[in-house]
Coordinates of C-alpha atoms and ligand atoms in Angstrom, one line a residue:
X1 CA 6.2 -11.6 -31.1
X2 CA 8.4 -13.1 -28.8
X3 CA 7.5 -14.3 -25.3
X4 CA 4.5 -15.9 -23.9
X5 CA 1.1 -14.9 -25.2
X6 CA -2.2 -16.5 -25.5
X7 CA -4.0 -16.5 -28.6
X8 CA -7.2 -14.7 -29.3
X9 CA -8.6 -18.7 -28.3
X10 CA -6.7 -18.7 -25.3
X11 CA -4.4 -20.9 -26.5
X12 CA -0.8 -20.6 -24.7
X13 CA 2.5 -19.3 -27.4
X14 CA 6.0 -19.2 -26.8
X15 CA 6.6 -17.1 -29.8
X16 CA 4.9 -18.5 -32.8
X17 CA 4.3 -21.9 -31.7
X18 CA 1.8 -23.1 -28.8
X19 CA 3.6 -24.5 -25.8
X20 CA 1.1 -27.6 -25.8
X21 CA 2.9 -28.2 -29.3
X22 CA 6.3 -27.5 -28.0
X23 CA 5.7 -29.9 -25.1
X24 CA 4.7 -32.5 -27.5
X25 CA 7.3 -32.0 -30.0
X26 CA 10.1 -32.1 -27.5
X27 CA 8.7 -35.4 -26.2
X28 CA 9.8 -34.9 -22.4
X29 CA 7.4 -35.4 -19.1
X30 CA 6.6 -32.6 -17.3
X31 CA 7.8 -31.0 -15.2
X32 CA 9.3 -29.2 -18.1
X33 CA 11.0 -25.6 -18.3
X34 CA 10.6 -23.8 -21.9
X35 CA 12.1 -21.1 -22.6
X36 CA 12.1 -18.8 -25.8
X37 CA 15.5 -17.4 -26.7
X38 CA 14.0 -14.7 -28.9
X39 CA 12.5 -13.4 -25.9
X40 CA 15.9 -13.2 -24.1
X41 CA 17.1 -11.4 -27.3
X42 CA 14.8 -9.2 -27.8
X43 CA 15.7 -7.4 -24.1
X44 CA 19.0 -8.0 -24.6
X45 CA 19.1 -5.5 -27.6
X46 CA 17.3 -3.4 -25.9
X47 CA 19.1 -2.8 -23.2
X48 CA 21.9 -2.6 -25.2
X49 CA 20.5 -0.1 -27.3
X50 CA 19.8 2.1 -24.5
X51 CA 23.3 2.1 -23.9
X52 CA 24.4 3.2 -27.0
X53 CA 27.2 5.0 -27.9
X54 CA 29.0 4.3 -24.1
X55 CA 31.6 1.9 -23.3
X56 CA 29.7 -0.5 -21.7
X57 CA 30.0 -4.4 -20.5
X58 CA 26.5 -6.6 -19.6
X59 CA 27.0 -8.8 -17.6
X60 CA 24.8 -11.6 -17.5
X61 CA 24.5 -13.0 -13.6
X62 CA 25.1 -16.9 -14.2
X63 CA 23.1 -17.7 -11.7
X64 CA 19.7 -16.7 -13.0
X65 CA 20.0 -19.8 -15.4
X66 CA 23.2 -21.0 -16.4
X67 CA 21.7 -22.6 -19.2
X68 CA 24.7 -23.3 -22.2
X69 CA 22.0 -21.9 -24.8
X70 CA 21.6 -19.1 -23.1
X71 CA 24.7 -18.6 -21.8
X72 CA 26.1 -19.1 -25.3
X73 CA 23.3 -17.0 -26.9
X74 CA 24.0 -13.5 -25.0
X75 CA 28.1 -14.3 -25.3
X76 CA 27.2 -14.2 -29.1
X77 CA 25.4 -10.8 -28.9
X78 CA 29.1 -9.7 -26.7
X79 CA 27.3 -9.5 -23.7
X80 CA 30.0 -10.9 -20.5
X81 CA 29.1 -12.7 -17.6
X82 CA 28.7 -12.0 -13.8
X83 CA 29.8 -15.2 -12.1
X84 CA 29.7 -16.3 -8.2
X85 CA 31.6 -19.7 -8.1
X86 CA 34.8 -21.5 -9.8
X87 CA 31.8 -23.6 -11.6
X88 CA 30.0 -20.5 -12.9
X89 CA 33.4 -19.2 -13.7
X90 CA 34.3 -22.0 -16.0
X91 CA 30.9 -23.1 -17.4
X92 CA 30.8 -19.0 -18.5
X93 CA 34.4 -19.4 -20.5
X94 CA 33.1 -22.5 -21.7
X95 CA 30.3 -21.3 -23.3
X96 CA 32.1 -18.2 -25.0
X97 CA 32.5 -15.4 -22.4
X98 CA 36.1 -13.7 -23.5
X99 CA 37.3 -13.8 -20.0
X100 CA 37.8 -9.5 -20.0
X101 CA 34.5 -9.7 -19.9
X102 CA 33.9 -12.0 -16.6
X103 CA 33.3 -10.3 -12.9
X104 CA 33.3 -12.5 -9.9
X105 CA 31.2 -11.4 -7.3
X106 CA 30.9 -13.8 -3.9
X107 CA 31.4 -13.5 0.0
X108 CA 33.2 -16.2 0.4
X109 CA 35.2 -17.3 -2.5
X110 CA 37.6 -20.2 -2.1
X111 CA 41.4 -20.0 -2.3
X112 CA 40.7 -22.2 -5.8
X113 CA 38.2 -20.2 -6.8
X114 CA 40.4 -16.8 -6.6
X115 CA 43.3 -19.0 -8.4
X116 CA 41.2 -19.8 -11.0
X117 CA 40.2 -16.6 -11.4
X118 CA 43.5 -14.9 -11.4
X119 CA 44.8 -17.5 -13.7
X120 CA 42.2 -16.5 -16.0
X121 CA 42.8 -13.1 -16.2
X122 CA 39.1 -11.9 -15.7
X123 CA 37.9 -8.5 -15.6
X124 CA 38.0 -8.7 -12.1
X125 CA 37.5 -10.5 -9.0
X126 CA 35.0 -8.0 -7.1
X127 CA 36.1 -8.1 -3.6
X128 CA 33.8 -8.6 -0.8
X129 CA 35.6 -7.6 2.4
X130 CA 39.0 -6.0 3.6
X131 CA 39.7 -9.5 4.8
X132 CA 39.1 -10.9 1.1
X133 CA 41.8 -8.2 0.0
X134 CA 44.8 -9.9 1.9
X135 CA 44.0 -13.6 0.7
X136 CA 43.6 -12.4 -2.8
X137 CA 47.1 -10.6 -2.2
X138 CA 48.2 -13.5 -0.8
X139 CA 47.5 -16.0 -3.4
X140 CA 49.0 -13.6 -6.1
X141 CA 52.0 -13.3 -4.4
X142 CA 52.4 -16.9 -4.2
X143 CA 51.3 -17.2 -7.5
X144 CA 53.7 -14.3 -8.7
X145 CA 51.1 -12.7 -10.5
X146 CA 48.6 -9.6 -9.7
X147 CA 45.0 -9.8 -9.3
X148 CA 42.7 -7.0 -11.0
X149 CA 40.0 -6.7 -8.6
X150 CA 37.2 -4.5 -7.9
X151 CA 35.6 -3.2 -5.0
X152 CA 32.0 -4.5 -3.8
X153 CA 30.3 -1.7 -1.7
X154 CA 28.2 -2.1 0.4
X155 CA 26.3 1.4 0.0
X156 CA 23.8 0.7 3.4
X157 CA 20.8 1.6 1.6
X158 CA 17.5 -0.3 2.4
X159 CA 15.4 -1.5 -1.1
X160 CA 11.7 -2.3 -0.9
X161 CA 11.6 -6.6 -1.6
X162 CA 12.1 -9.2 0.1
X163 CA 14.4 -9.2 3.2
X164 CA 16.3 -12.0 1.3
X165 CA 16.6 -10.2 -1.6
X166 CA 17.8 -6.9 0.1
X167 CA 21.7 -7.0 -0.1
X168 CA 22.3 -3.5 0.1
X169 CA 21.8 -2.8 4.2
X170 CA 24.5 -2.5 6.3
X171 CA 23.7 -5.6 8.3
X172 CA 23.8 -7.6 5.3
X173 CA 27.0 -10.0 4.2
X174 CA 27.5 -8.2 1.3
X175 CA 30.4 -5.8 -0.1
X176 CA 33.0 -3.3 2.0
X177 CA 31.2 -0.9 4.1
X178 CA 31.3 2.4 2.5
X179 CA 33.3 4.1 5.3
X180 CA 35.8 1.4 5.0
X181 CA 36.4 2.1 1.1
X182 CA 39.0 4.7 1.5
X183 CA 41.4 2.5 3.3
X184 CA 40.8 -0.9 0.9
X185 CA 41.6 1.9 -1.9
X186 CA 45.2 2.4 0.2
X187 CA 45.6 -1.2 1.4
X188 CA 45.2 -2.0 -2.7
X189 CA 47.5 0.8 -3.9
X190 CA 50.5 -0.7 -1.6
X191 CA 50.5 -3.4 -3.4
X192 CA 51.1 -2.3 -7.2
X193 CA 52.9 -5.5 -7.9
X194 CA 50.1 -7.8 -6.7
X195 CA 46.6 -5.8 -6.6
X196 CA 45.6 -3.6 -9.5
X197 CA 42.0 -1.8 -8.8
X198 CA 40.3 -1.4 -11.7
X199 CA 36.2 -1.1 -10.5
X200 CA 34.3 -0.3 -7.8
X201 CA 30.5 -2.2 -8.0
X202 CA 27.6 -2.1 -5.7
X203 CA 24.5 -4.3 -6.0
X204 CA 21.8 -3.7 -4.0
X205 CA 19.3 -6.3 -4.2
X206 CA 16.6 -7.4 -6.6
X207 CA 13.6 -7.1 -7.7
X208 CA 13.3 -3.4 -8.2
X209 CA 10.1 -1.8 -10.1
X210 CA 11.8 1.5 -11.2
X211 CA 15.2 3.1 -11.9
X212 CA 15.4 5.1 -8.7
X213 CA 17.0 2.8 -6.3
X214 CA 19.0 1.6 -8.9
X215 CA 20.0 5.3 -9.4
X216 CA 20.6 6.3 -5.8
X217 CA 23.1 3.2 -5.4
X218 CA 24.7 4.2 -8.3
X219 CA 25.7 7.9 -7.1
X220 CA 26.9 6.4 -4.2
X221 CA 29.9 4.7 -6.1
X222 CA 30.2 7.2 -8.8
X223 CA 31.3 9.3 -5.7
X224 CA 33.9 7.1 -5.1
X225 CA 34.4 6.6 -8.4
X226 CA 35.0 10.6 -8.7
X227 CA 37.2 11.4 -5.5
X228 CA 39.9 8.2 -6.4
X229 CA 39.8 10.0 -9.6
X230 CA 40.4 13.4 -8.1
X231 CA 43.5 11.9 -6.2
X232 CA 44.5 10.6 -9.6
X233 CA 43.6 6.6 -8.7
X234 CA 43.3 4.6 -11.7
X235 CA 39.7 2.8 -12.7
X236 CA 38.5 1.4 -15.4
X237 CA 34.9 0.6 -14.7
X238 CA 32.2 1.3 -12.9
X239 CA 29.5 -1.4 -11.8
X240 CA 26.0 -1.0 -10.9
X241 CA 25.0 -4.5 -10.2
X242 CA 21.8 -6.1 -11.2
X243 CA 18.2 -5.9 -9.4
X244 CA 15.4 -5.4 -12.3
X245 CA 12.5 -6.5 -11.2
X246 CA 10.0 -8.0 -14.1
X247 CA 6.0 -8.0 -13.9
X248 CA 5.5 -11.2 -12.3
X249 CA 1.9 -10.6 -13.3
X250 CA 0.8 -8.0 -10.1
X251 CA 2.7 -4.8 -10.3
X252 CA 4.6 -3.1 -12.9
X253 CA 8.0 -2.8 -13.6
X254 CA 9.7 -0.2 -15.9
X255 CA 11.7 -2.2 -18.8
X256 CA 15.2 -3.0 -18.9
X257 CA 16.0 -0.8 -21.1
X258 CA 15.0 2.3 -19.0
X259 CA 17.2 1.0 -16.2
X260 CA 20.2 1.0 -18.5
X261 CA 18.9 5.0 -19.8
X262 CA 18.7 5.6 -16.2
X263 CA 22.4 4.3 -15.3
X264 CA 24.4 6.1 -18.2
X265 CA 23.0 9.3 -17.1
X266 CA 24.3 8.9 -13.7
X267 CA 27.8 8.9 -15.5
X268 CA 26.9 11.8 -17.8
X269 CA 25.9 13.6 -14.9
X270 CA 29.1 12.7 -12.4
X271 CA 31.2 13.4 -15.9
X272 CA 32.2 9.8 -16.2
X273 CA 30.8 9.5 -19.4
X274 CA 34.6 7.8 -20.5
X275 CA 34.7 5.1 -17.9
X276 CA 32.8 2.0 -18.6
X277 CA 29.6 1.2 -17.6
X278 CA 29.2 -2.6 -16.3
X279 CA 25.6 -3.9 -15.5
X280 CA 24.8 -7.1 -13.7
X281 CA 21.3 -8.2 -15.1
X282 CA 20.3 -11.4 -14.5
X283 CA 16.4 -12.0 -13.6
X284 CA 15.0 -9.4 -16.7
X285 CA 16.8 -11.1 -19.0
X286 CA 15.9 -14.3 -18.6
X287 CA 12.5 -14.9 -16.5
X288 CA 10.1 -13.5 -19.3
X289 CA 11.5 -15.7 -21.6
X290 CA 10.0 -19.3 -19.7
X291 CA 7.5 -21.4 -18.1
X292 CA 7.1 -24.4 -16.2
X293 CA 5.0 -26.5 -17.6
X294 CA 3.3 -29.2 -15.1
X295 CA 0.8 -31.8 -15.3
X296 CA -2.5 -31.7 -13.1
X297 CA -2.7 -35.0 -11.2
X298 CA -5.8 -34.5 -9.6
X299 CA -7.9 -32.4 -7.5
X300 CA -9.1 -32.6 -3.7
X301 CA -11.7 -30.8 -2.4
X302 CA -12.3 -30.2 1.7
X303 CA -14.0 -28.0 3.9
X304 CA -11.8 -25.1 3.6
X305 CA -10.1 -25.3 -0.1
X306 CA -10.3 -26.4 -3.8
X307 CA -6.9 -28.2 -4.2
X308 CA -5.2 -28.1 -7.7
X309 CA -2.3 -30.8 -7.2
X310 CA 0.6 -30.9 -10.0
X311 CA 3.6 -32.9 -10.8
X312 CA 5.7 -30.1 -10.2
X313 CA 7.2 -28.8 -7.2
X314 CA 8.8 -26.6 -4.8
X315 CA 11.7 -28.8 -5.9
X316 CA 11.4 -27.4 -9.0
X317 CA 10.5 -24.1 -9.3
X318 CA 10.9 -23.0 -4.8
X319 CA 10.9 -19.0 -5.2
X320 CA 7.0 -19.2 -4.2
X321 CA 8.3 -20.9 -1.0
X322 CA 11.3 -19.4 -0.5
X323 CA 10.3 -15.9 -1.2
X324 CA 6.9 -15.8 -0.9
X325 CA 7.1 -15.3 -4.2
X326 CA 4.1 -15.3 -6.7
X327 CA 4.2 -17.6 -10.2
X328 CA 0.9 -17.0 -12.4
X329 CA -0.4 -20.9 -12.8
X330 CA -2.8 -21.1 -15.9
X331 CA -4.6 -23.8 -17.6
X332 CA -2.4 -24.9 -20.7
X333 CA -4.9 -24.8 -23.1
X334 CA -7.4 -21.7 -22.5
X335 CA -7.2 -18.2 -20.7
X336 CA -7.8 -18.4 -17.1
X337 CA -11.5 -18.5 -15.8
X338 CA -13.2 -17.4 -12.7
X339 CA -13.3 -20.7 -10.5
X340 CA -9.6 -20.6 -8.3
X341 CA -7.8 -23.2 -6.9
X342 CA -4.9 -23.7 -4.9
X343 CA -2.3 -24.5 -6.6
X344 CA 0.3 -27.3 -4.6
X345 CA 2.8 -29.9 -5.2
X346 CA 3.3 -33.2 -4.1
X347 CA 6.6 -32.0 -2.3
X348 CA 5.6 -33.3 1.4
X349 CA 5.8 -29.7 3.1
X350 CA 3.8 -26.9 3.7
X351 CA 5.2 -24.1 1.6
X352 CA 5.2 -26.3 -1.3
X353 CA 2.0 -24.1 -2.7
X354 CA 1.7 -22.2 -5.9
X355 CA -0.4 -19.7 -3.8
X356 CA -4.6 -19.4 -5.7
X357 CA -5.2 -19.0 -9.0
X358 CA -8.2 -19.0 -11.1
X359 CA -8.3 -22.0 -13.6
X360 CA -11.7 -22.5 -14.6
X361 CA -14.7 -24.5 -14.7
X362 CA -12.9 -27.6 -16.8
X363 CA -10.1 -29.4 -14.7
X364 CA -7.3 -28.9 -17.1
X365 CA -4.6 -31.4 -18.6
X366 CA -1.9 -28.9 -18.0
X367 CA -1.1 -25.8 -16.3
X368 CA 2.0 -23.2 -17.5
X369 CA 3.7 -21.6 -14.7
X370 CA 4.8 -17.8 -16.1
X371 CA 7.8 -16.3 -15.6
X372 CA 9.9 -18.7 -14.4
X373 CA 12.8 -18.8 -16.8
X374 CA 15.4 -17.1 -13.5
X375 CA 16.0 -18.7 -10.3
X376 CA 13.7 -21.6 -11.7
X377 CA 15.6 -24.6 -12.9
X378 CA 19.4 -22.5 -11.4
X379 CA 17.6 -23.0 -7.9
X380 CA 15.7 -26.6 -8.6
X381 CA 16.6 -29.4 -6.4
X382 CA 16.1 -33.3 -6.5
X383 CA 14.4 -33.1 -2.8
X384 CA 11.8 -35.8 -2.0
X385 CA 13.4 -38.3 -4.7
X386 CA 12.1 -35.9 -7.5
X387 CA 14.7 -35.6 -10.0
X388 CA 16.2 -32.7 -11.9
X389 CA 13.6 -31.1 -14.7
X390 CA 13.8 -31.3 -18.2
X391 CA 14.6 -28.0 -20.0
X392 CA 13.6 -27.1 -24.1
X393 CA 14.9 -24.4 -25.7
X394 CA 13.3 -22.4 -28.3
X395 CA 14.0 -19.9 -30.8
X396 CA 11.5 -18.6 -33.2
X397 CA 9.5 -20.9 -32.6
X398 CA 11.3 -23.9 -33.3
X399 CA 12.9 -26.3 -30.9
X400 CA 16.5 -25.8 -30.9
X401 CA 17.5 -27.9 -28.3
X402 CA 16.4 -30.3 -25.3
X403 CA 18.2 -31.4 -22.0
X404 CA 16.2 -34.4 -21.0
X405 CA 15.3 -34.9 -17.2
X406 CA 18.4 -37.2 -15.7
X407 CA 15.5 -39.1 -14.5
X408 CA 14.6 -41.6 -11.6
X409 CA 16.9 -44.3 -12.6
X410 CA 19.6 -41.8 -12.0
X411 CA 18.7 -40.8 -9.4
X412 CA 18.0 -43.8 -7.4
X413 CA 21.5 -45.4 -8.5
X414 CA 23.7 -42.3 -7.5
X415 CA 21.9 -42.2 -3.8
X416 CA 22.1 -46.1 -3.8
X417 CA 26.1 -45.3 -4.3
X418 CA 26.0 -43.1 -1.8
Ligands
PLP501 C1 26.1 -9.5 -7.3 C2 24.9 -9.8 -8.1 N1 24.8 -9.3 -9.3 C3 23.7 -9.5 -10.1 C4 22.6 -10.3 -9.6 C5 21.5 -10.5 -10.5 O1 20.3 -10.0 -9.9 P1 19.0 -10.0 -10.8 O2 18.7 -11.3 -11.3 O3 17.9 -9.5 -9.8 O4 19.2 -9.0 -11.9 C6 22.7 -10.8 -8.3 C7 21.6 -11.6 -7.7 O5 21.6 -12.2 -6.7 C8 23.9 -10.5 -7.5 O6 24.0 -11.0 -6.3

């Protein structure tokens, strides 16, 4: 089976191997992310499956972890890539995404970046603002060429997470106000020589645990979708963004795969069923599949807490202290047992706390932090002189390839040249 388990010992699997193995094998300190590409897989044929028989594009957002074995991995099952920067943009193609297959979402994409983009000839540039419209027209006039791009909306609907996770209000920086759609769909169709609509997208945030937000943002663009078509407006796809939540280990999430059942019925319903489908999943793909594994330095004990103190960081893994989000920590070796500890890093601030988990009688060698193959290592940072994390990747078990820490060295000499 795929994925993190624990044996009937306790012992901690990624797939068919234990991680204390994997660590070993691999050779590099901790902090370490391992991730199991079967895992990623497995969900990606799922939610493919759901999909079926209808012309549809996943697109895997970069920014979860822009990994090349991942990256590479889902390109090979034809899955395309949603990208948010000229680095994602190129790293994607790099790695094997047919450029048809690439959406580039972003509030404030660079002159370069749109170039790039338009040079490339991606799927489509998916535009943020009627502001974003007339420098995208502007560089392909300069360029003599003519930009497919797609229209963001922003459909002003308010998700239950985490405010910085919400995208979808109309306060937030995100996509064209729905009012304003009508006239971006004119402003586009003046131009025929230079702008070519060919989607309309909407992405409302992340993190959801079922199919019905998803599915009301959804019918807010397949409206759109259906009156451009009734004034015979040309589209080509349809995009409803990314936002599964996963089961970070305190409240249920419905699978993948019942998003994707959930957003071709929309179509069936609004008799779209021949335009194509785009997803944006990012985070269910992809956080499953790893851990962060970290090495207990000590312990410290006051008045008011039982201190668990690891090598790893908010540095590394800073979703817990920029969201408020919660990691599972758990003894490498065994199952977790009743005596809890707060879990923190030697990052010198606050929020650089893993929240309390319970460990166990035994102080342990190791801990695994769950779930932490999206926004892990893609939001790490070198703060505090730490450097980057090493990364192993896995597939069935089997290491199938490593990318070493940079390391201290590193990173002492590139801030000395600084
Ligand atoms: C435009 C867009 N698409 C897709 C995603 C992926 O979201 P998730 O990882 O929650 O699926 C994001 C996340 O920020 C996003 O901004």
């Amino acid at each position: 089976m795929p994925g993190f388990r624990r044996d009937a010992q306790g012992a901690a699997y990624l797939g068919r191997t234990t991680v204390r193995e994997l660590l070993e094998r691999s050779g590099l300190p901790t902090p370490v992310y391992l991730y199991d590409l079967a895992a990623i897989r497995a969900t990606a044929t799922e939610m493919t499956g759901a999909l079926g028989s209808h012309p549809h594009l996943l697109a895997y957002a970069v920014k979860a972890n822009s990994a090349g074995s991942i990256v590479r991995l889902l390109a090979g099952l034809g899955l395309g890539a949603d990208v948010v920067s000229g680095g994602e943009l190129e790293l994607a193609r790099r790695a094997g995404v047919p450029a048809r297959k690439i959406v580039m979402s972003g509030v404030a994409k660079t002159n370069d970046e749109i170039d790039r983009a338009i040079a490339a000839d991606i799927l489509a540039i998916q535009v943020e603002s009627a502001e974003e419209i007339e420098r995208i027209a502007a560089r392909a006039r300069a360029t003599g060429t003519r930009a497919r791009i797609a229209i963001r909306v922003n459909p002003g609907i308010e998700i239950d997470s985490h405010a910085h996770i919400a995208t979808g209000h109309d306060e937030a920086k995100f996509g064209v106000l729905r009012a304003e759609v009508p006239a971006a769909f004119e402003r586009i169709d003046g131009e025929p020589e230079h702008l070519a609509l060919v989607g309309l997208s909407v992405h409302v945030g992340s993190m959801m645990a079922t199919p019905e937000p998803y599915r009301n943002a959804a019918l807010t663009i397949t409206e759109l979708a259906r009156a451009r078509r009734q004034k015979s407006g040309s589209l080509e796809y349809i995009d409803f963004g990314g936002g599964i939540g996963i089961d970070y280990g305190n409240a249920p999430c419905e699978p993948p795969a019942a998003f994707a059942a959930a957003a071709r019925t929309v179509l069936r319903d609004a008799g779209l069923s021949d335009l194509m489908l785009v997803m944006e999943p990012g985070r269910c793909l992809v956080a499953p599949s790893g851990v962060l594994v970290a090495k207990v330095v000590g312990t410290k004990v006051t008045a008011r807490n039982r201190f668990l103190l690891l090598d790893a960081g908010m540095n590394d893994l800073v979703r817990p202290a920029l969201y408020g989000a919660r990691h599972r920590v758990e003894p490498l070796d065994w199952a977790p047992g009743a005596t809890e500890y707060r879990v923190v890093g030697p990052v010198c601030e606050s929020a650089d706390d893993f929240g309390t988990h319970a460990i166990g009688d035994r102080v342990p060698e190791y801990v695994v932090i769950r779930d932490a193959g999206a926004y892990g290592f893609s939001m790490a940072s070198e703060y505090n002189g730490r450097p980057l994390p090493g990364e192993v990747f896995v597939d069935d078990g089997a290491i199938v390839s490593v990318s070493p820490s940079p390391g201290r060295e590193d990173w002492i000499a590139r801030r000395l040249r600084a």
